[in-house]
């Protein structure tokens, strides 16, 4: 027993030194004694046996030593960290081991689209360690299929386990606040209900393998610009209803092993240093039971982080080690607090495959997992346009394939969300294997061009330098004409890449480049003149402008960044082997200027003369002036017509909806039911969406909000399925900042079932006779100065 360890809350300097000496000497078992072993002895005994220095190490990672990274560029790790044996090359983070107490080191690895580790280890290695690149998160959300996403999670998690990783640093679940967010591809949606449910499905799938996840980046990390010094200024209501809600749902539905705090500040405090966020909300109000880790080098004050409930500091630095050691000596950090953080680390260790002695093979079932990636990819693609039933293409069709990314598919985004995969199936390959014949002269032209342009790209300088997208190849009339004569249909693929370290630009990124516009114009003019169709495939990670050019295309397939099997999945959809059933989980606005307060993005530098940027950047702030009016909540309430609305997506078949019934029980359990029938000619799946318009009450309310969704089974022509949704009063509630409570106001609610947020198929009025306070909280994460959120009747800039 070490009573002195627990009584030194504000221990004076001398006392603390004494206690360190005691702990190092008396507290440690002699060689003759058997040291308590984790898992065999109680946690209390293990804690008591740990020296203060071991405890400090347990809450700080071993440092970051990525291969090929110049020494000295990254902050040094804690003493001896670089000597700790590495279990999996290229994994992003590790914890310390304490072998004498049976505590192994854990290995943590990115990222949201697949396990990110070094694929080749050492020059002589005959083995490779490529992982499956699954479709990006935005595509997974567009499936609206939690069963499918769980399946992806199960496959993904098997690779985490079989590559020897303990915790996957995913899923990413920040809100798509602005289309320019550089990491939007790693995130799901502009809506928290989609985000929370899809994230929970992935977490449950991954963790079914006995490995952990880390839902990230908690929270309000919606941009890359100045990300480590950015203060996101957000009202309490917008925080609760939009930016935290998805995390809350994911915690409730999947209780992930860990949460990763974000880089930014929220209302003046780093999230990793915020007791409001990490203790009061996450643990006390939401009941989170796991561990919180920092994002890599995130935050400023290691001691404040531990006190706030951020248990593990990754990847771990010497500075943090020194600061925590000093704070423990001075009593600024109590041993009781440190013990709490260490306990959470030990609890995590005990759950891990490493602790359980799992013998990993480094040979996951890549083939089977590729099949899952392909299926998910096809299921999340969104058919945006299909004039004159241009799609599906008949299998015998001869195609002319335009656009670099037809030959050089962008499987995913860059940065820590990228995956080292063995191969990427291009659209050209996918179509060819599906029996289409691409015009050979054109294919050769593009292949040569892409090869030459790729060779010109210098190797990225840093870990996070995005790979530039190759500029579109200019086409001369004599190059176009033979293709147009020989082919039945034109397919133009347009691609975009973005990733960690930078946000996107409006010009030539959100919008098409001049070369892309020219290509579209040339091809559509030539093919349409021959009565031939033009199909555009969008190989993008986020939202792009479509309104100005879509009329030139007969069909538009939003293929997103579909992972390594993307070319096959595109061919599956274009051929009709798979009937598209994805829908938008994020609005495509007509123009960037339609995004509320878009001109404020990505915020302003506090010192206008400073040089801002990605990664470290400079002190900056961004005020979330639109409040809760994010995405469709804005477009639908303020009547701004989008190019394609939230929830939108076409199919090769049609669906009809039966009457909607809504019943409220005396206990305020609400059941909504609708029958959906495939009224077309081919089998298909429908995404059924339940929206609610709430009475105004004391607060401004959005026109409607998504409350639940479901995807039908594959319905054969004529086949019906009854979809049942269950809601609680809490699902109807809004956050009233004045009383810090969630309230379902009394009055008339309109419950709507829709094929999108605007294609409403049926609605029923529901009365709530009395207001219900569904959750009571207290002011948390309060803005430093009062914020005036956008309200109905005002104009967003
Ligand atoms: C990213 C995280 C990632 C971590 C480890 C950070 O730069 O923001 O998402 O998990 O690095 O690679």
PDB file of C-alpha atoms in Angstrom, residues 585-684:
ATOM      1  CA  UNK A 585     -25.360  12.938 -47.186  1.00  0.00           C
ATOM      2  CA  UNK A 586     -24.102  16.425 -47.996  1.00  0.00           C
ATOM      3  CA  UNK A 587     -25.726  19.086 -50.166  1.00  0.00           C
ATOM      4  CA  UNK A 588     -24.338  20.092 -53.543  1.00  0.00           C
ATOM      5  CA  UNK A 589     -25.037  23.859 -53.647  1.00  0.00           C
ATOM      6  CA  UNK A 590     -25.443  25.761 -56.904  1.00  0.00           C
ATOM      7  CA  UNK A 591     -22.446  27.951 -56.176  1.00  0.00           C
ATOM      8  CA  UNK A 592     -19.907  28.360 -53.405  1.00  0.00           C
ATOM      9  CA  UNK A 593     -21.415  31.745 -52.567  1.00  0.00           C
ATOM     10  CA  UNK A 594     -24.622  29.931 -51.556  1.00  0.00           C
ATOM     11  CA  UNK A 595     -22.849  28.304 -48.608  1.00  0.00           C
ATOM     12  CA  UNK A 596     -23.792  30.441 -45.594  1.00  0.00           C
ATOM     13  CA  UNK A 597     -21.009  32.820 -44.527  1.00  0.00           C
ATOM     14  CA  UNK A 598     -18.754  31.156 -47.072  1.00  0.00           C
ATOM     15  CA  UNK A 599     -16.705  34.317 -47.417  1.00  0.00           C
ATOM     16  CA  UNK A 600     -15.622  33.938 -43.765  1.00  0.00           C
ATOM     17  CA  UNK A 601     -14.112  30.515 -44.360  1.00  0.00           C
ATOM     18  CA  UNK A 602     -11.495  29.540 -43.206  1.00  0.00           C
ATOM     19  CA  UNK A 603     -11.574  32.337 -40.619  1.00  0.00           C
ATOM     20  CA  UNK A 604      -9.207  35.149 -39.846  1.00  0.00           C
ATOM     21  CA  UNK A 605      -5.721  35.477 -38.434  1.00  0.00           C
ATOM     22  CA  UNK A 606      -5.547  37.224 -35.076  1.00  0.00           C
ATOM     23  CA  UNK A 607      -2.461  39.057 -36.273  1.00  0.00           C
ATOM     24  CA  UNK A 608      -3.216  39.995 -39.852  1.00  0.00           C
ATOM     25  CA  UNK A 609       0.484  40.220 -40.704  1.00  0.00           C
ATOM     26  CA  UNK A 610       1.164  36.611 -39.588  1.00  0.00           C
ATOM     27  CA  UNK A 611       1.557  33.867 -42.110  1.00  0.00           C
ATOM     28  CA  UNK A 612      -1.257  31.394 -41.697  1.00  0.00           C
ATOM     29  CA  UNK A 613      -1.512  27.976 -43.235  1.00  0.00           C
ATOM     30  CA  UNK A 614      -2.269  24.333 -42.639  1.00  0.00           C
ATOM     31  CA  UNK A 615      -0.751  22.316 -39.819  1.00  0.00           C
ATOM     32  CA  UNK A 616       0.823  24.711 -37.289  1.00  0.00           C
ATOM     33  CA  UNK A 617      -0.292  27.943 -38.981  1.00  0.00           C
ATOM     34  CA  UNK A 618      -0.808  30.987 -36.795  1.00  0.00           C
ATOM     35  CA  UNK A 619      -3.358  32.032 -34.159  1.00  0.00           C
ATOM     36  CA  UNK A 620      -6.687  32.450 -35.889  1.00  0.00           C
ATOM     37  CA  UNK A 621     -10.390  32.293 -35.251  1.00  0.00           C
ATOM     38  CA  UNK A 622     -13.445  31.288 -37.159  1.00  0.00           C
ATOM     39  CA  UNK A 623     -16.902  32.314 -36.019  1.00  0.00           C
ATOM     40  CA  UNK A 624     -19.684  29.882 -36.859  1.00  0.00           C
ATOM     41  CA  UNK A 625     -22.183  32.604 -37.634  1.00  0.00           C
ATOM     42  CA  UNK A 626     -24.688  30.296 -39.281  1.00  0.00           C
ATOM     43  CA  UNK A 627     -25.306  28.598 -35.920  1.00  0.00           C
ATOM     44  CA  UNK A 628     -27.446  25.493 -36.450  1.00  0.00           C
ATOM     45  CA  UNK A 629     -28.132  26.349 -40.096  1.00  0.00           C
ATOM     46  CA  UNK A 630     -25.556  24.002 -41.585  1.00  0.00           C
ATOM     47  CA  UNK A 631     -26.160  22.203 -44.893  1.00  0.00           C
ATOM     48  CA  UNK A 632     -29.778  21.396 -45.692  1.00  0.00           C
ATOM     49  CA  UNK A 633     -30.933  22.986 -42.452  1.00  0.00           C
ATOM     50  CA  UNK A 634     -29.832  26.249 -44.085  1.00  0.00           C
ATOM     51  CA  UNK A 635     -30.823  25.648 -47.716  1.00  0.00           C
ATOM     52  CA  UNK A 636     -34.298  24.375 -46.874  1.00  0.00           C
ATOM     53  CA  UNK A 637     -35.079  26.969 -44.197  1.00  0.00           C
ATOM     54  CA  UNK A 638     -33.738  29.966 -46.097  1.00  0.00           C
ATOM     55  CA  UNK A 639     -35.117  28.694 -49.408  1.00  0.00           C
ATOM     56  CA  UNK A 640     -31.812  28.622 -51.244  1.00  0.00           C
ATOM     57  CA  UNK A 641     -32.175  26.122 -54.052  1.00  0.00           C
ATOM     58  CA  UNK A 642     -29.274  23.684 -54.179  1.00  0.00           C
ATOM     59  CA  UNK A 643     -28.006  21.913 -57.280  1.00  0.00           C
ATOM     60  CA  UNK A 644     -28.733  18.553 -55.600  1.00  0.00           C
ATOM     61  CA  UNK A 645     -30.287  18.490 -52.176  1.00  0.00           C
ATOM     62  CA  UNK A 646     -29.400  16.490 -49.111  1.00  0.00           C
ATOM     63  CA  UNK A 647     -30.763  12.980 -49.407  1.00  0.00           C
ATOM     64  CA  UNK A 648     -30.937  13.091 -53.222  1.00  0.00           C
ATOM     65  CA  UNK A 649     -29.966  10.237 -55.526  1.00  0.00           C
ATOM     66  CA  UNK A 650     -31.466   8.501 -58.566  1.00  0.00           C
ATOM     67  CA  UNK A 651     -31.978   4.827 -59.288  1.00  0.00           C
ATOM     68  CA  UNK A 652     -32.506   2.725 -62.429  1.00  0.00           C
ATOM     69  CA  UNK A 653     -35.886   1.845 -60.966  1.00  0.00           C
ATOM     70  CA  UNK A 654     -38.669   3.844 -59.287  1.00  0.00           C
ATOM     71  CA  UNK A 655     -40.249   3.540 -55.862  1.00  0.00           C
ATOM     72  CA  UNK A 656     -43.685   4.410 -54.619  1.00  0.00           C
ATOM     73  CA  UNK A 657     -44.502   5.127 -51.026  1.00  0.00           C
ATOM     74  CA  UNK A 658     -47.654   3.953 -49.267  1.00  0.00           C
ATOM     75  CA  UNK A 659     -49.373   6.118 -46.664  1.00  0.00           C
ATOM     76  CA  UNK A 660     -47.300   7.159 -43.645  1.00  0.00           C
ATOM     77  CA  UNK A 661     -48.721   6.293 -40.248  1.00  0.00           C
ATOM     78  CA  UNK A 662     -47.439   7.874 -37.050  1.00  0.00           C
ATOM     79  CA  UNK A 663     -48.454   6.791 -33.559  1.00  0.00           C
ATOM     80  CA  UNK A 664     -47.446   8.358 -30.245  1.00  0.00           C
ATOM     81  CA  UNK A 665     -47.765   6.265 -27.090  1.00  0.00           C
ATOM     82  CA  UNK A 666     -48.677   7.817 -23.734  1.00  0.00           C
ATOM     83  CA  UNK A 667     -44.974   7.500 -22.826  1.00  0.00           C
ATOM     84  CA  UNK A 668     -44.168   9.558 -25.928  1.00  0.00           C
ATOM     85  CA  UNK A 669     -42.632   6.740 -27.918  1.00  0.00           C
ATOM     86  CA  UNK A 670     -43.292   7.540 -31.550  1.00  0.00           C
ATOM     87  CA  UNK A 671     -43.624   4.896 -34.235  1.00  0.00           C
ATOM     88  CA  UNK A 672     -43.712   5.867 -37.911  1.00  0.00           C
ATOM     89  CA  UNK A 673     -44.437   3.297 -40.584  1.00  0.00           C
ATOM     90  CA  UNK A 674     -44.441   3.344 -44.361  1.00  0.00           C
ATOM     91  CA  UNK A 675     -44.512   0.755 -47.078  1.00  0.00           C
ATOM     92  CA  UNK A 676     -42.137   1.220 -50.017  1.00  0.00           C
ATOM     93  CA  UNK A 677     -42.683  -0.570 -53.324  1.00  0.00           C
ATOM     94  CA  UNK A 678     -40.346  -1.025 -56.243  1.00  0.00           C
ATOM     95  CA  UNK A 679     -42.583   0.261 -59.013  1.00  0.00           C
ATOM     96  CA  UNK A 680     -40.003   0.019 -61.785  1.00  0.00           C
ATOM     97  CA  UNK A 681     -38.521  -2.680 -63.940  1.00  0.00           C
ATOM     98  CA  UNK A 682     -35.275  -3.642 -62.216  1.00  0.00           C
ATOM     99  CA  UNK A 683     -34.359  -4.635 -58.677  1.00  0.00           C
ATOM    100  CA  UNK A 684     -33.183  -1.809 -56.430  1.00  0.00           C
TER     101      UNK A 684
END
